[in-house]
Amino acid sequence: IFDPDRLVADKKQLFTYQVLADRKSGKTETVSEPLYDILSRRSMPQDKWRELKKYSDSLGLAFFSTVGFDEDVDFLKDIGCHSVKIASADITHFPLIKYAARSGMSIQIDTGNATLGEVEAAVDVILACGNPNIVIHHCPSGYPARLESINLKIIQTLRATYDFPIAYSDHTPGWDMDIAAIALGANMIEKTITHDRMTRSVEHMFSLEPDDMKKFITIVRELEIAFGSRRKQLTQQERDNTAKIRRSVHVRRAVKAGEPLTLELIDFRRPGFGIEPQEFERFLGMRFAHALPAGHIVMPADLVSAA
């Protein structure tokens, strides 16, 4: 949410980004245009934001927005938002950060082009306002971001440094980097969405189209299930299959009642329904309680003490 006339002083300042020139080949084209023009295309009046918030509520979606001025913070709170976002460019804009922090809403901070010291300073400002509800976004810069600048491992650094949720704001095509970020511990993913990646404007080329977004959400949900827990716990299906794939003691030939159990008499074969290999030695020397046919799975009940 922003007022381009108030935000941009130099209306001729150029902004350079890439657009998708050919969908099949993935060929891109570099475009430069005034930042003011880009922002003007994206500016919406408050009644449209209210309409969007109401629609989001009807879908059960959490609604929040990046803000440019104090009045935008007030507006978000007025329409019932629980979170507000600070752009990477404003990570040193302490007056705005303080105002947002005092609103009581959760504060999300983008960290593109910021040093760790600047991130720490912004966090300290928010905490000093009595607001511990912070989300820190790792936000690689670039439209799109270069692979060399993505630095996903910083997610682990931020998680080790802070007790706050850590997010990843993705500026790359597809969703490979997002899946990697989740695997590295990201608690939240920011991914832009568009009706058409061929749109000749900033961010569209690396956004997801609606059908891709559905697939992406499904993959993320499957990944969350696949993560499981830090403990090694077998599922019931794994427990049921364990005996089938493991080995147990089988007699090589027919044996008579009273014969002693020796290593030469047995093989360790599948399935593992009988005496398991790790238990075998404690049964050595015991005698067969009855005659058994060749290939029989030896059970503890098939043996008696030699004494």
Tab-separated table of C-alpha atoms in Angstrom:
chain	number	residue	atom	x	y	z
A	1	ILE	CA	0.000	0.000	0.000
A	2	PHE	CA	1.612	3.248	-1.089
A	3	ASP	CA	1.071	6.655	-2.650
A	4	PRO	CA	3.498	6.873	-5.592
A	5	ASP	CA	3.330	10.669	-5.711
A	6	ARG	CA	4.349	10.865	-2.074
A	7	LEU	CA	6.852	8.000	-2.140
A	8	VAL	CA	8.903	8.847	-5.250
A	9	ALA	CA	10.573	12.247	-5.465
A	10	ASP	CA	12.414	11.681	-8.740
A	11	LYS	CA	9.717	10.609	-11.170
A	12	LYS	CA	12.311	9.889	-13.871
A	13	GLN	CA	14.453	7.502	-11.788
A	14	LEU	CA	14.815	4.312	-13.824
A	15	PHE	CA	14.239	0.788	-12.544
A	16	THR	CA	15.629	-2.184	-14.469
A	17	TYR	CA	14.116	-5.666	-14.473
A	18	GLN	CA	13.556	-8.653	-16.744
A	19	VAL	CA	10.437	-9.851	-18.537
A	20	LEU	CA	9.708	-13.214	-20.143
A	21	ALA	CA	10.089	-12.808	-23.895
A	22	ASP	CA	9.371	-16.404	-24.910
A	23	ARG	CA	7.508	-18.883	-22.730
A	24	LYS	CA	8.793	-22.009	-24.506
A	25	SER	CA	12.500	-21.199	-24.485
A	26	GLY	CA	12.489	-19.147	-21.287
A	27	LYS	CA	14.262	-16.313	-23.087
A	28	THR	CA	14.127	-13.030	-21.171
A	29	GLU	CA	14.397	-9.380	-22.070
A	30	THR	CA	15.743	-6.521	-19.974
A	31	VAL	CA	13.417	-3.559	-19.487
A	32	SER	CA	14.078	-0.161	-17.908
A	33	GLU	CA	11.346	2.324	-17.043
A	34	PRO	CA	10.684	4.955	-14.394
A	35	LEU	CA	9.985	3.458	-10.967
A	36	TYR	CA	7.188	6.010	-10.599
A	37	ASP	CA	5.383	4.510	-13.608
A	38	ILE	CA	5.660	0.993	-12.187
A	39	LEU	CA	4.316	2.033	-8.801
A	40	SER	CA	1.535	4.107	-10.333
A	41	ARG	CA	0.245	1.017	-12.183
A	42	ARG	CA	0.081	-0.833	-8.900
A	43	SER	CA	-1.421	1.803	-6.668
A	44	MET	CA	-4.979	1.146	-5.468
A	45	PRO	CA	-7.418	3.339	-3.527
A	46	GLN	CA	-8.422	2.319	-0.020
A	47	ASP	CA	-11.893	1.143	-1.043
A	48	LYS	CA	-10.273	-1.473	-3.294
A	49	TRP	CA	-8.058	-2.632	-0.436
A	50	ARG	CA	-11.121	-2.915	1.793
A	51	GLU	CA	-12.825	-5.005	-0.872
A	52	LEU	CA	-9.776	-7.253	-1.158
A	53	LYS	CA	-9.564	-7.693	2.622
A	54	LYS	CA	-13.256	-8.650	2.782
A	55	TYR	CA	-12.808	-11.187	-0.002
A	56	SER	CA	-9.737	-12.667	1.698
A	57	ASP	CA	-11.723	-13.035	4.912
A	58	SER	CA	-14.435	-14.927	3.028
A	59	LEU	CA	-11.787	-17.422	1.869
A	60	GLY	CA	-10.210	-17.821	5.290
A	61	LEU	CA	-6.981	-16.189	4.145
A	62	ALA	CA	-4.808	-14.087	6.447
A	63	PHE	CA	-4.514	-10.632	4.891
A	64	PHE	CA	-1.597	-8.257	5.353
A	65	SER	CA	0.300	-5.714	3.277
A	66	THR	CA	3.569	-3.852	2.996
A	67	VAL	CA	3.172	-0.212	4.010
A	68	GLY	CA	4.857	3.020	2.999
A	69	PHE	CA	3.603	5.531	5.557
A	70	ASP	CA	2.130	5.755	9.057
A	71	GLU	CA	-1.365	6.286	7.635
A	72	ASP	CA	-1.100	2.915	5.877
A	73	VAL	CA	-0.407	1.239	9.222
A	74	ASP	CA	-3.526	2.879	10.663
A	75	PHE	CA	-5.551	1.743	7.663
A	76	LEU	CA	-4.461	-1.898	8.019
A	77	LYS	CA	-5.364	-1.897	11.683
A	78	ASP	CA	-8.707	-0.269	10.905
A	79	ILE	CA	-9.692	-3.032	8.461
A	80	GLY	CA	-8.753	-5.744	10.955
A	81	CYS	CA	-5.305	-6.886	9.884
A	82	HIS	CA	-3.077	-8.736	12.328
A	83	SER	CA	0.213	-8.216	10.525
A	84	VAL	CA	2.060	-5.485	8.644
A	85	LYS	CA	5.141	-5.740	6.457
A	86	ILE	CA	8.130	-3.416	6.140
A	87	ALA	CA	9.888	-3.403	2.764
A	88	SER	CA	13.608	-4.133	2.425
A	89	ALA	CA	14.181	-0.528	1.350
A	90	ASP	CA	12.732	0.652	4.689
A	91	ILE	CA	14.706	-1.579	7.070
A	92	THR	CA	16.509	1.541	8.306
A	93	HIS	CA	13.336	3.674	8.342
A	94	PHE	CA	13.090	3.544	12.128
A	95	PRO	CA	10.258	6.100	12.432
A	96	LEU	CA	8.003	3.911	10.251
A	97	ILE	CA	9.151	0.716	11.967
A	98	LYS	CA	8.452	2.182	15.401
A	99	TYR	CA	5.005	3.358	14.358
A	100	ALA	CA	4.167	-0.066	12.955
A	101	ALA	CA	5.535	-1.836	16.044
A	102	ARG	CA	3.382	0.290	18.364
A	103	SER	CA	0.265	-0.734	16.437
A	104	GLY	CA	0.384	-4.116	18.166
A	105	MET	CA	0.275	-5.964	14.851
A	106	SER	CA	2.844	-8.618	13.994
A	107	ILE	CA	5.769	-6.962	12.203
A	108	GLN	CA	7.316	-8.628	9.164
A	109	ILE	CA	10.605	-7.186	7.969
A	110	ASP	CA	12.200	-7.780	4.578
A	111	THR	CA	15.999	-7.873	4.665
A	112	GLY	CA	17.061	-7.534	1.014
A	113	ASN	CA	20.387	-5.663	0.653
A	114	ALA	CA	20.608	-5.389	4.449
A	115	THR	CA	23.542	-6.382	6.626
A	116	LEU	CA	23.018	-8.619	9.643
A	117	GLY	CA	23.781	-5.567	11.761
A	118	GLU	CA	20.932	-3.651	10.133
A	119	VAL	CA	18.585	-6.584	10.672
A	120	GLU	CA	19.566	-6.702	14.336
A	121	ALA	CA	19.048	-2.959	14.701
A	122	ALA	CA	15.561	-3.153	13.176
A	123	VAL	CA	14.639	-6.047	15.457
A	124	ASP	CA	15.897	-4.103	18.480
A	125	VAL	CA	13.718	-1.127	17.503
A	126	ILE	CA	10.623	-3.341	17.316
A	127	LEU	CA	11.378	-5.057	20.624
A	128	ALA	CA	12.005	-1.699	22.306
A	129	CYS	CA	8.432	-0.776	21.377
A	130	GLY	CA	7.189	-3.774	23.352
A	131	ASN	CA	6.297	-5.853	20.305
A	132	PRO	CA	7.861	-9.344	20.227
A	133	ASN	CA	5.700	-10.552	17.316
A	134	ILE	CA	8.276	-10.463	14.532
A	135	VAL	CA	8.798	-12.382	11.290
A	136	ILE	CA	12.155	-11.943	9.541
A	137	HIS	CA	12.193	-12.433	5.771
A	138	HIS	CA	15.343	-13.520	3.983
A	139	CYS	CA	14.826	-11.581	0.762
A	140	PRO	CA	17.444	-11.991	-1.993
A	141	SER	CA	17.502	-8.907	-4.173
A	142	GLY	CA	17.065	-8.795	-7.943
A	143	TYR	CA	14.209	-9.108	-10.419
A	144	PRO	CA	14.884	-11.999	-10.791
A	145	ALA	CA	17.474	-12.805	-8.127
A	146	ARG	CA	20.793	-14.253	-9.306
A	147	LEU	CA	21.605	-17.738	-8.026
A	148	GLU	CA	24.887	-16.446	-6.608
A	149	SER	CA	23.032	-13.937	-4.447
A	150	ILE	CA	20.274	-16.175	-3.050
A	151	ASN	CA	22.385	-17.521	-0.154
A	152	LEU	CA	19.769	-19.849	1.301
A	153	LYS	CA	22.066	-20.858	4.166
A	154	ILE	CA	21.401	-17.480	5.789
A	155	ILE	CA	18.026	-18.979	6.770
A	156	GLN	CA	19.895	-21.301	9.127
A	157	THR	CA	21.884	-18.363	10.491
A	158	LEU	CA	18.715	-16.375	11.172
A	159	ARG	CA	17.041	-19.379	12.821
A	160	ALA	CA	20.056	-19.874	15.071
A	161	THR	CA	20.168	-16.171	15.956
A	162	TYR	CA	16.488	-15.440	16.577
A	163	ASP	CA	13.530	-17.182	18.161
A	164	PHE	CA	11.200	-15.549	15.629
A	165	PRO	CA	9.725	-17.255	12.574
A	166	ILE	CA	12.015	-16.956	9.557
A	167	ALA	CA	10.525	-16.465	6.090
A	168	TYR	CA	11.905	-16.698	2.571
A	169	SER	CA	10.816	-14.184	-0.078
A	170	ASP	CA	11.471	-15.756	-3.457
A	171	HIS	CA	12.455	-13.808	-6.565
A	172	THR	CA	13.288	-16.781	-8.817
A	173	PRO	CA	11.232	-18.628	-11.454
A	174	GLY	CA	9.615	-21.911	-10.419
A	175	TRP	CA	9.643	-23.224	-6.877
A	176	ASP	CA	12.921	-25.087	-6.471
A	177	MET	CA	14.403	-22.419	-4.211
A	178	ASP	CA	11.251	-22.377	-2.078
A	179	ILE	CA	11.378	-26.129	-1.458
A	180	ALA	CA	15.061	-25.818	-0.550
A	181	ALA	CA	14.250	-22.936	1.814
A	182	ILE	CA	11.570	-24.981	3.557
A	183	ALA	CA	13.995	-27.882	3.911
A	184	LEU	CA	16.472	-25.462	5.535
A	185	GLY	CA	13.882	-24.398	8.089
A	186	ALA	CA	11.909	-21.507	6.597
A	187	ASN	CA	8.609	-21.104	8.454
A	188	MET	CA	6.949	-19.013	5.776
A	189	ILE	CA	7.269	-18.599	2.008
A	190	GLU	CA	6.468	-15.465	0.044
A	191	LYS	CA	5.865	-16.198	-3.636
A	192	THR	CA	4.315	-13.784	-6.111
A	193	ILE	CA	1.428	-14.957	-8.261
A	194	THR	CA	0.238	-13.677	-11.636
A	195	HIS	CA	-2.416	-14.462	-14.215
A	196	ASP	CA	0.230	-14.424	-16.963
A	197	ARG	CA	4.028	-14.670	-16.634
A	198	MET	CA	4.340	-12.984	-20.045
A	199	THR	CA	3.022	-9.713	-18.604
A	200	ARG	CA	5.585	-7.036	-19.398
A	201	SER	CA	5.995	-5.630	-15.929
A	202	VAL	CA	8.242	-6.188	-12.946
A	203	GLU	CA	8.028	-9.544	-11.046
A	204	HIS	CA	5.645	-11.341	-13.412
A	205	MET	CA	8.294	-13.508	-15.096
A	206	PHE	CA	9.240	-15.297	-11.869
A	207	SER	CA	5.723	-15.473	-10.454
A	208	LEU	CA	3.501	-18.549	-10.408
A	209	GLU	CA	0.363	-18.752	-12.488
A	210	PRO	CA	-2.802	-20.042	-10.769
A	211	ASP	CA	-2.485	-23.701	-11.848
A	212	ASP	CA	1.180	-23.744	-10.838
A	213	MET	CA	0.299	-22.169	-7.506
A	214	LYS	CA	-2.093	-25.030	-6.751
A	215	LYS	CA	0.640	-27.575	-7.547
A	216	PHE	CA	3.120	-25.644	-5.435
A	217	ILE	CA	0.817	-25.608	-2.410
A	218	THR	CA	0.249	-29.354	-2.785
A	219	ILE	CA	3.998	-30.001	-2.898
A	220	VAL	CA	4.572	-27.869	0.202
A	221	ARG	CA	1.842	-29.718	2.122
A	222	GLU	CA	3.303	-33.089	1.069
A	223	LEU	CA	6.752	-31.923	2.159
A	224	GLU	CA	5.393	-30.927	5.576
A	225	ILE	CA	3.985	-34.437	6.014
A	226	ALA	CA	7.200	-36.046	4.775
A	227	PHE	CA	9.292	-34.097	7.320
A	228	GLY	CA	7.847	-36.261	10.113
A	229	SER	CA	9.642	-35.726	13.415
A	230	ARG	CA	13.192	-35.627	14.756
A	231	ARG	CA	12.618	-39.008	16.378
A	232	LYS	CA	13.018	-42.205	14.360
A	233	GLN	CA	9.546	-43.664	14.601
A	234	LEU	CA	8.293	-46.504	12.441
A	235	THR	CA	4.869	-46.302	10.925
A	236	GLN	CA	2.504	-49.241	11.439
A	237	GLN	CA	3.031	-50.225	7.826
A	238	GLU	CA	6.800	-50.252	8.353
A	239	ARG	CA	6.359	-52.377	11.456
A	240	ASP	CA	4.170	-54.816	9.538
A	241	ASN	CA	6.726	-55.078	6.737
A	242	THR	CA	9.792	-55.393	8.950
A	243	ALA	CA	9.462	-59.126	9.631
A	244	LYS	CA	8.855	-59.833	5.958
A	245	ILE	CA	12.140	-58.267	4.807
A	246	ARG	CA	14.404	-59.263	7.717
A	247	ARG	CA	15.990	-62.641	8.320
A	248	SER	CA	15.518	-65.320	10.942
A	249	VAL	CA	16.837	-68.812	11.701
A	250	HIS	CA	15.809	-71.573	9.264
A	251	VAL	CA	17.079	-75.159	9.372
A	252	ARG	CA	19.012	-76.251	6.297
A	253	ARG	CA	17.923	-79.890	6.536
A	254	ALA	CA	15.446	-81.990	8.417
A	255	VAL	CA	16.411	-82.346	12.092
A	256	LYS	CA	15.527	-84.904	14.724
A	257	ALA	CA	14.234	-84.318	18.218
A	258	GLY	CA	17.150	-83.928	20.630
A	259	GLU	CA	19.680	-82.676	18.077
A	260	PRO	CA	21.642	-79.655	19.282
A	261	LEU	CA	21.286	-76.339	17.505
A	262	THR	CA	24.559	-75.518	15.746
A	263	LEU	CA	25.611	-72.886	13.246
A	264	GLU	CA	26.185	-75.586	10.633
A	265	LEU	CA	22.536	-76.635	10.841
A	266	ILE	CA	20.982	-73.295	10.007
A	267	ASP	CA	20.784	-70.444	7.510
A	268	PHE	CA	19.617	-66.886	8.099
A	269	ARG	CA	16.805	-66.421	5.606
A	270	ARG	CA	13.772	-64.319	4.963
A	271	PRO	CA	11.136	-63.892	6.331
A	272	GLY	CA	12.051	-62.900	9.861
A	273	PHE	CA	9.198	-64.489	11.781
A	274	GLY	CA	11.444	-66.808	13.805
A	275	ILE	CA	14.523	-66.374	16.008
A	276	GLU	CA	16.274	-63.181	14.881
A	277	PRO	CA	20.031	-63.124	14.026
A	278	GLN	CA	20.901	-60.837	16.949
A	279	GLU	CA	19.319	-63.354	19.376
A	280	PHE	CA	20.764	-66.493	17.802
A	281	GLU	CA	23.830	-66.970	19.998
A	282	ARG	CA	21.838	-67.348	23.212
A	283	PHE	CA	20.039	-70.360	21.689
A	284	LEU	CA	23.249	-72.133	20.587
A	285	GLY	CA	23.603	-75.560	22.211
A	286	MET	CA	19.922	-75.909	22.986
A	287	ARG	CA	18.217	-78.999	21.556
A	288	PHE	CA	15.308	-79.344	19.217
A	289	ALA	CA	12.182	-80.286	21.141
A	290	HIS	CA	10.806	-82.195	18.144
A	291	ALA	CA	11.666	-83.155	14.599
A	292	LEU	CA	11.508	-80.349	12.016
A	293	PRO	CA	11.453	-80.502	8.200
A	294	ALA	CA	14.097	-78.816	6.021
A	295	GLY	CA	13.524	-75.082	5.635
A	296	HIS	CA	11.458	-74.783	8.829
A	297	ILE	CA	11.516	-71.386	10.550
A	298	VAL	CA	12.947	-72.016	14.012
A	299	MET	CA	10.883	-70.540	16.833
A	300	PRO	CA	11.934	-70.335	20.511
A	301	ALA	CA	9.261	-72.967	21.288
A	302	ASP	CA	11.074	-75.426	18.988
A	303	LEU	CA	14.055	-75.537	21.389
A	304	VAL	CA	14.627	-76.829	24.924
A	305	SER	CA	17.547	-76.430	27.287
A	306	ALA	CA	20.327	-78.976	26.869
A	307	ALA	CA	20.614	-79.475	30.642
